[in-house]
Coordinates of C-alpha atoms in Angstrom, one line a residue:
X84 CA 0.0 0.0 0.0
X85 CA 2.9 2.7 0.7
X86 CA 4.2 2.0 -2.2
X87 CA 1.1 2.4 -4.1
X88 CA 0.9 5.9 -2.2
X89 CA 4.3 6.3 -3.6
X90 CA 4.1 5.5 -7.0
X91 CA 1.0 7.6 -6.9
X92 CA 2.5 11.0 -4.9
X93 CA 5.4 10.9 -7.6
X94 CA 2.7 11.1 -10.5
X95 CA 1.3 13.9 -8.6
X96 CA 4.3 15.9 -8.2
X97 CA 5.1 15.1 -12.1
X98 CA 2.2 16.4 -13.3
X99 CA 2.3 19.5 -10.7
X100 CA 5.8 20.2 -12.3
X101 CA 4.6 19.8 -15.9
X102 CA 4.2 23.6 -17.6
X103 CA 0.5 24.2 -17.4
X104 CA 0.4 25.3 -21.0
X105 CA 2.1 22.2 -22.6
X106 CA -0.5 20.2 -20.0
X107 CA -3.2 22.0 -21.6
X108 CA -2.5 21.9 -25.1
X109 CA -1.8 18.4 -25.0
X110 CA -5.0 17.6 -23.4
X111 CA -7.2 19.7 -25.7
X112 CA -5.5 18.1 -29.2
X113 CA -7.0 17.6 -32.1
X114 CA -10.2 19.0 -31.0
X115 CA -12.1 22.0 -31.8
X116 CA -12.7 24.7 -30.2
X117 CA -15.5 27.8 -30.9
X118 CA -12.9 30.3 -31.6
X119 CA -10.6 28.3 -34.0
X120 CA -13.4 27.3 -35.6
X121 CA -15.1 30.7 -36.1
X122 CA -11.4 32.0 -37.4
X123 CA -11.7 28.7 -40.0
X124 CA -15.0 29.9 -41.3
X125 CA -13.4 33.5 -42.1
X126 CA -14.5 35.4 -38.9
X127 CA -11.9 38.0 -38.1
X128 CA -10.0 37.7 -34.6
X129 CA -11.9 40.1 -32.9
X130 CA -15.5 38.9 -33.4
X131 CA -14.3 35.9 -32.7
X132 CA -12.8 36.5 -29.4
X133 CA -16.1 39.0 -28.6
X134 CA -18.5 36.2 -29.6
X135 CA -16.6 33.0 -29.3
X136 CA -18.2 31.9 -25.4
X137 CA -21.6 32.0 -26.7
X138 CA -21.3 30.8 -29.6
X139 CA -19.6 27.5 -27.9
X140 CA -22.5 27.7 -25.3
X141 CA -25.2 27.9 -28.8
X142 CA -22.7 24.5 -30.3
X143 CA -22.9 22.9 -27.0
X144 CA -27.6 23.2 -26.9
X145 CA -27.2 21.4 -30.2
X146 CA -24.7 18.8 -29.6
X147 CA -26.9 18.0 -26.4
X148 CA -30.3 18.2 -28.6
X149 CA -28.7 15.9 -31.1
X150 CA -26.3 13.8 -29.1
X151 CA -28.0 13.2 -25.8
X152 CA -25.4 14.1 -23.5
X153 CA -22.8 16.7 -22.7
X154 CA -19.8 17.8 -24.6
X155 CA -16.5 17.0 -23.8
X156 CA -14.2 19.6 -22.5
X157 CA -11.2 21.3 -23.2
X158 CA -8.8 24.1 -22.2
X159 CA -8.2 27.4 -24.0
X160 CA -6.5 30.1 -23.6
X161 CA -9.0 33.2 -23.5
X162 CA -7.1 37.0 -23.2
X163 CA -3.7 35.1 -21.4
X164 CA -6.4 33.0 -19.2
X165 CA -6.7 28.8 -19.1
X166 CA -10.8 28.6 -19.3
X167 CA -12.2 25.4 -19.4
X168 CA -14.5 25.2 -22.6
X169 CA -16.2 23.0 -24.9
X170 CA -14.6 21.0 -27.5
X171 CA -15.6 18.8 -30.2
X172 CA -14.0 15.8 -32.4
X173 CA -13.5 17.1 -36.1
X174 CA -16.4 14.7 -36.8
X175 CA -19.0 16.4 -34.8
X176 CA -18.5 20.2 -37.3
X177 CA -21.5 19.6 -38.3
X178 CA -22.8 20.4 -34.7
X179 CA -21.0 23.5 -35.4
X180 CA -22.0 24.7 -39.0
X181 CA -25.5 24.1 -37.4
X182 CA -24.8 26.3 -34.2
X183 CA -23.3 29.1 -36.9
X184 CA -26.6 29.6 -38.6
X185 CA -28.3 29.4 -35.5
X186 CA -26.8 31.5 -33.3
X187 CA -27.7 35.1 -34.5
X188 CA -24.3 36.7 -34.1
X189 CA -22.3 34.9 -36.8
X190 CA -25.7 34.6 -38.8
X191 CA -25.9 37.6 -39.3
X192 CA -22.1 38.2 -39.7
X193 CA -20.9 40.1 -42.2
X194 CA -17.0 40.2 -42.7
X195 CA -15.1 43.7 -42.6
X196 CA -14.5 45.2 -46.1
X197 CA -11.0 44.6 -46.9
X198 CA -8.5 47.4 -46.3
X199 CA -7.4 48.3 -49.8
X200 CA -3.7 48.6 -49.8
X201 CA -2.5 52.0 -50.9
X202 CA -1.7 53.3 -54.5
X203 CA 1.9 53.8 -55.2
X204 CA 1.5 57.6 -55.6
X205 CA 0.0 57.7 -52.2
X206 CA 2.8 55.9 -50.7
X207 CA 5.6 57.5 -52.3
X208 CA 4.0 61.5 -51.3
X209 CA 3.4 59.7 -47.8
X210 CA 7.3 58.6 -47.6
X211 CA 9.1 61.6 -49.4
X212 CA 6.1 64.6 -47.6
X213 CA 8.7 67.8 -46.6
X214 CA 11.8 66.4 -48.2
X215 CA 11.3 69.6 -51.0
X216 CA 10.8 71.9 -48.2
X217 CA 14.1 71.2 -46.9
X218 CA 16.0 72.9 -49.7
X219 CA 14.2 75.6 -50.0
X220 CA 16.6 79.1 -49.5
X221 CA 19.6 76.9 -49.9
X222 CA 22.3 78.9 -51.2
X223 CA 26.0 79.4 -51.0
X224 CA 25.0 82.5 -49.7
X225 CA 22.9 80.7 -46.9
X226 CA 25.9 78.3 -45.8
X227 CA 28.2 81.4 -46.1
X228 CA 26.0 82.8 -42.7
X229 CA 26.1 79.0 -41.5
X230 CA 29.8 79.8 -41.3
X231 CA 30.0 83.3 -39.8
X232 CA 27.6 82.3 -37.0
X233 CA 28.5 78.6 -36.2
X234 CA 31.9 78.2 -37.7
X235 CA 33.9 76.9 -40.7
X236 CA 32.4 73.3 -40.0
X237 CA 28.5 74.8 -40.3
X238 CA 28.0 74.5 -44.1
X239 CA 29.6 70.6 -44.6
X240 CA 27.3 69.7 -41.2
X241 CA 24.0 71.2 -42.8
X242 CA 24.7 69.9 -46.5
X243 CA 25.8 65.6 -45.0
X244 CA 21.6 65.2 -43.8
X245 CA 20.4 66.9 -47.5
X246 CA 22.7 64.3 -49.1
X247 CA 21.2 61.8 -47.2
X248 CA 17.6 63.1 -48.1
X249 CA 18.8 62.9 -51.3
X250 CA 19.7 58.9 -51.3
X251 CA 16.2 58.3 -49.2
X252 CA 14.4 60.2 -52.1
X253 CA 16.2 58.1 -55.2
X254 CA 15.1 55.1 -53.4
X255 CA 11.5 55.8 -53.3
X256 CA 11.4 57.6 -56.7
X257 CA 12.6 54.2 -58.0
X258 CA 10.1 52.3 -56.1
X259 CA 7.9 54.0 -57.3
X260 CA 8.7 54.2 -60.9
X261 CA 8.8 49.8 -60.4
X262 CA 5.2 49.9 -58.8
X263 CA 3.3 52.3 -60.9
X264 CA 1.5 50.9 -63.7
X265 CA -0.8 51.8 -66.7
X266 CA -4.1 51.1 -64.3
X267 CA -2.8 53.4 -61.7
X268 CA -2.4 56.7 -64.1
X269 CA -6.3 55.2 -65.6
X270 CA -7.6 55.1 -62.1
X271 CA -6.8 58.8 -61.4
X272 CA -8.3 60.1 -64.9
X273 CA -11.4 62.2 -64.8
X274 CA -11.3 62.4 -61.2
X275 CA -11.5 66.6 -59.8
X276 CA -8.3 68.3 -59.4
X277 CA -8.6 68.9 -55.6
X278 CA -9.5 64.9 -55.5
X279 CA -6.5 63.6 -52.9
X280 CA -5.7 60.6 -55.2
X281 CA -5.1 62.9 -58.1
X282 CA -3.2 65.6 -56.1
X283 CA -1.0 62.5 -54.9
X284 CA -0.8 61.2 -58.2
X285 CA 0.5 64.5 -59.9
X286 CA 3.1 64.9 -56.8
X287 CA 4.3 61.6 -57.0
X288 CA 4.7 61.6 -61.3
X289 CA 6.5 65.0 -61.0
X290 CA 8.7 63.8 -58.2
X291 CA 11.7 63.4 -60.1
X292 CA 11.4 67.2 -61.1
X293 CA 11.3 68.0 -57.8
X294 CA 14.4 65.7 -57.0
X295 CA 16.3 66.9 -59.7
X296 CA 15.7 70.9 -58.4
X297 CA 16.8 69.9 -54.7
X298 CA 19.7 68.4 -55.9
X299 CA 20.9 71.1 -58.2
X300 CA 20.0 73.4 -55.4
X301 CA 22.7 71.6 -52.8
X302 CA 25.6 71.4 -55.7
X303 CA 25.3 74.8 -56.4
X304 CA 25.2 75.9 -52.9
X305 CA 28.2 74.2 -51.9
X306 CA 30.0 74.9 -55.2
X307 CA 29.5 78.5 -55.0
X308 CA 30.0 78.4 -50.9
X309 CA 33.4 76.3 -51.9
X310 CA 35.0 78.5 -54.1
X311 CA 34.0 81.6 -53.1
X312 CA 36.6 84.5 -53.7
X313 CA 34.3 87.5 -52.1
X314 CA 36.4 86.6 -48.9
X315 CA 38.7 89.0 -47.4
X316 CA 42.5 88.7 -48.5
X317 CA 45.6 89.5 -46.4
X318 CA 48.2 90.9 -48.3
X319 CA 51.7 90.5 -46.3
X320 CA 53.6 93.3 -46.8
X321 CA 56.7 92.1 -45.6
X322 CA 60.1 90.7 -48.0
X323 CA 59.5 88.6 -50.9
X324 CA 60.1 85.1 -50.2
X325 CA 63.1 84.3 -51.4
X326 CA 63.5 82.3 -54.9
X327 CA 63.7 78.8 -54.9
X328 CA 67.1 77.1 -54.9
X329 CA 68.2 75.3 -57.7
X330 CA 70.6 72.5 -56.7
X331 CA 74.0 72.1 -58.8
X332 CA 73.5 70.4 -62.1
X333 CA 69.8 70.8 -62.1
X334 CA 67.5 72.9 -64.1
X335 CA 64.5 73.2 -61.8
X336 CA 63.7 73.6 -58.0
X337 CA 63.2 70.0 -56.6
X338 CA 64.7 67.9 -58.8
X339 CA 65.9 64.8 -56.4
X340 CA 68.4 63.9 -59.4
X341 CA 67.1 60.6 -59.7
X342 CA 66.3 61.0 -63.5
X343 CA 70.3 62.7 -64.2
X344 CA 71.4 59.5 -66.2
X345 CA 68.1 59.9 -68.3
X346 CA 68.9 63.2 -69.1
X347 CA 66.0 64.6 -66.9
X348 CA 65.6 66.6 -64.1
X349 CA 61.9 65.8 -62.3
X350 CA 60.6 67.6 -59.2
X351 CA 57.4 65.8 -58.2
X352 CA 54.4 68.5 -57.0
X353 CA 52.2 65.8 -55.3
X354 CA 50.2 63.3 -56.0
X355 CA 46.6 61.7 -56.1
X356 CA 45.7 59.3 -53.7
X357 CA 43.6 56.1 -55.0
X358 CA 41.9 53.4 -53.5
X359 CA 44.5 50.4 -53.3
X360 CA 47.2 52.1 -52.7
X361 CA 46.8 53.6 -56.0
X362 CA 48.3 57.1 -56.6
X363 CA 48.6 59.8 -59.9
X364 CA 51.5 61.8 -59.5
X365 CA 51.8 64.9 -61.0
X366 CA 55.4 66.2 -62.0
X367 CA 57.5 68.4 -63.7
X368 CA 60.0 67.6 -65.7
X369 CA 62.8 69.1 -67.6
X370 CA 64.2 67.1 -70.2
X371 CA 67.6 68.3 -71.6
X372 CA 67.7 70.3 -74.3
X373 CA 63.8 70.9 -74.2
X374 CA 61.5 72.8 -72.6
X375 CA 59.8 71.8 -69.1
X376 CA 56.5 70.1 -68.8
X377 CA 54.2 69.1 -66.1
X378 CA 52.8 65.6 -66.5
X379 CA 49.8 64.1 -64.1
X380 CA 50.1 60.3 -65.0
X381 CA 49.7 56.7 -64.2
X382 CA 51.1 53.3 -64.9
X383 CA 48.5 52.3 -66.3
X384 CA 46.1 54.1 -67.0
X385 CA 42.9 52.1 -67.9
X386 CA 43.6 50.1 -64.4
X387 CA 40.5 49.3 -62.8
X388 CA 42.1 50.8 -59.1
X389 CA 42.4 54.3 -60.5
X390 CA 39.2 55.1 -58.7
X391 CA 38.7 56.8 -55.5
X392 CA 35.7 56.3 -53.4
X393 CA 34.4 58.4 -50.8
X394 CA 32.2 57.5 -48.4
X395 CA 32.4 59.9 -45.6
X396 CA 33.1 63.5 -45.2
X397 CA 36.7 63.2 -43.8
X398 CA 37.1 61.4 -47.2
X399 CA 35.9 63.9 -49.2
X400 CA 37.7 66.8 -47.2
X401 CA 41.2 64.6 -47.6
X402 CA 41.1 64.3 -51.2
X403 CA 39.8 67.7 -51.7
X404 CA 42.9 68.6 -49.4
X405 CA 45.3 66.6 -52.0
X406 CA 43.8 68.4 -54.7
X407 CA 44.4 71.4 -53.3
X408 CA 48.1 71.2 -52.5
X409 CA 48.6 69.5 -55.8
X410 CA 47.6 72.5 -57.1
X411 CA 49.0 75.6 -55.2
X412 CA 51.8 72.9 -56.8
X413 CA 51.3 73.4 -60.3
X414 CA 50.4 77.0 -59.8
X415 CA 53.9 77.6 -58.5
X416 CA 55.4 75.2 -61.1
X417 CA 54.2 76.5 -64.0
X418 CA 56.4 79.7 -63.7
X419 CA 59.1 77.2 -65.6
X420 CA 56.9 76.7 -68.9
X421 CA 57.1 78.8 -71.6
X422 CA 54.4 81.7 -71.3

């Protein structure tokens, strides 16, 4: 007998320790419950959890009328709650199509008109709505204030969010352009002008216009703001600098004499920085018994590494930096070349 008590205490405690909702779902398996059935016949979610309890109660007056006895039972899970319901064998449905029409609720249920899904003019204006407005008043003029008021960093700060407007704005003008069809420019025709579908419809096919404006409007801005020569210039009045030094047996400031046996005399200016480790110098050179020549050049030249790719501003500001000082370099270096 105690070990009958035993045997039966363990099964207790096993059962205590088994996850309530694995215990219930195995219990209730492969029957049918009011709710999964009303979601099987095409009711939406919510009428079916709002009406699902007496709708079961409506299945389980005819399974009794027709059966003679009770339903069995089953667990759900009702709004994060374990209730104990009806349930029925997939062979007793037809207790439930009966219970459908009969309980007034789901005969008389209608299902919700299907939301239709937006037009693709409506969802690119929806996506790309005050991306124009941001470049309005952009000017190199504008950034030149940026600059005055916030420092030499302002301008680059306020263009790096338009450029990424900019990318945003290509992607959905090309989503567009792949969702829009003959039946969408059809279903707008005839329609008033104030109509919201046509107003949407006549944003969204002039949006390249409108993309192509903004980004004129942010190179010319930070051209103009770029090379701007309005700027104050200090003029040093002190000594000329004094002329460059030519070294002994070279014609040109520079020259590192690596060339001599060539009969050349090459001063490199700078050079070009590449992905790779790519470069293009730029030289001049002063061949003997000829006039000088500068010379930007590669090794070869149709290499696909001569390509420089700049993904951030601190790129952009480096190369423009190399550019630069290359040329202040041929500026200086072209007082050797014939006039």
């Amino acid at each position: 007998m105690s070990h009958a008590l035993t045997s039966r205490h363990r099964r207790i405690a096993a059962a205590a320790a088994v996850d309530k909702a694995v215990l219930y779902t195995t219990i209730s398996a492969g029957m049918v419950l009011a709710r999964r059935y009303l979601t099987g016949r095409g009711v939406d979610q919510a009428f079916a959890d709002q009406y699902g309890s007496p709708f079961g109660r409506t299945a389980a007056k005819v399974y009794r009328t027709e059966m003679g006895t009770e339903p069995r039972k089953a667990w759900s899970n009702v709004h994060g709650k374990w209730r104990r319901v009806n349930g029925f064998l997939p062979s007793e449905t037809a207790v439930l199509d009966k219970a459908f029409v009969t309980y007034k609720r789901t005969a008389e249920y209608v299902a919700p008109a299907p939301v239709a899904a937006p037009a693709p003019a409506e969802v690119y204006v929806k996506a790309t709505a005050g991306y124009a407005a941001r470049f309005e008043g952009l000017t190199g003029d504008s950034l030149r204030a940026l600059e005055t008021i916030h420092g030499s960093e302002a301008p680059t700060d306020h263009i790096a969010p338009l450029l990424d407007t900019l990318a945003d704005w290509q992607q959905h003008l090309d989503r567009f352009e792949a969702a829009v069809t003959d039946a969408d420019e059809k279903a707008v025709e005839g329609l008033p002008e104030d109509d919201p579908r046509r107003v949407a419809w006549r944003a969204a096919s002039t949006g390249m216009d409108a993309f192509l404006k903004a980004q004129a409007a942010v190179h010319g801005a930070y051209v103009d703001w770029s090379f701007d020569l309005t700027g104050t210039v200090e003029i040093n009045d002190g000594p000329l600098p004094a002329a460059p030094v030519i070294a002994d047996g070279c014609r040109i400031p520079g020259c590192d004499q690596h060339w001599h046996s060539d009969g050349l005399c090459v001063a490199q200016l700078g050079e070009l920085p590449f992905d790779e480790g790519s470069t293009l110098p730029i030289e001049l050179t002063s061949p003997e018994d000829e006039p000088p020549y500068i010379v930007a050049y590669a090794f070869d030249p149709v290499a696909m590494n001569m390509r420089r790719q700049m993904n951030t501003q601190a790129d952009a500001v480096a190369f423009a930096k190399a550019l630069r000082d290359a040329a202040d370099a041929v500026d200086e270096a072209a007082a050797h070349l014939a006039a």
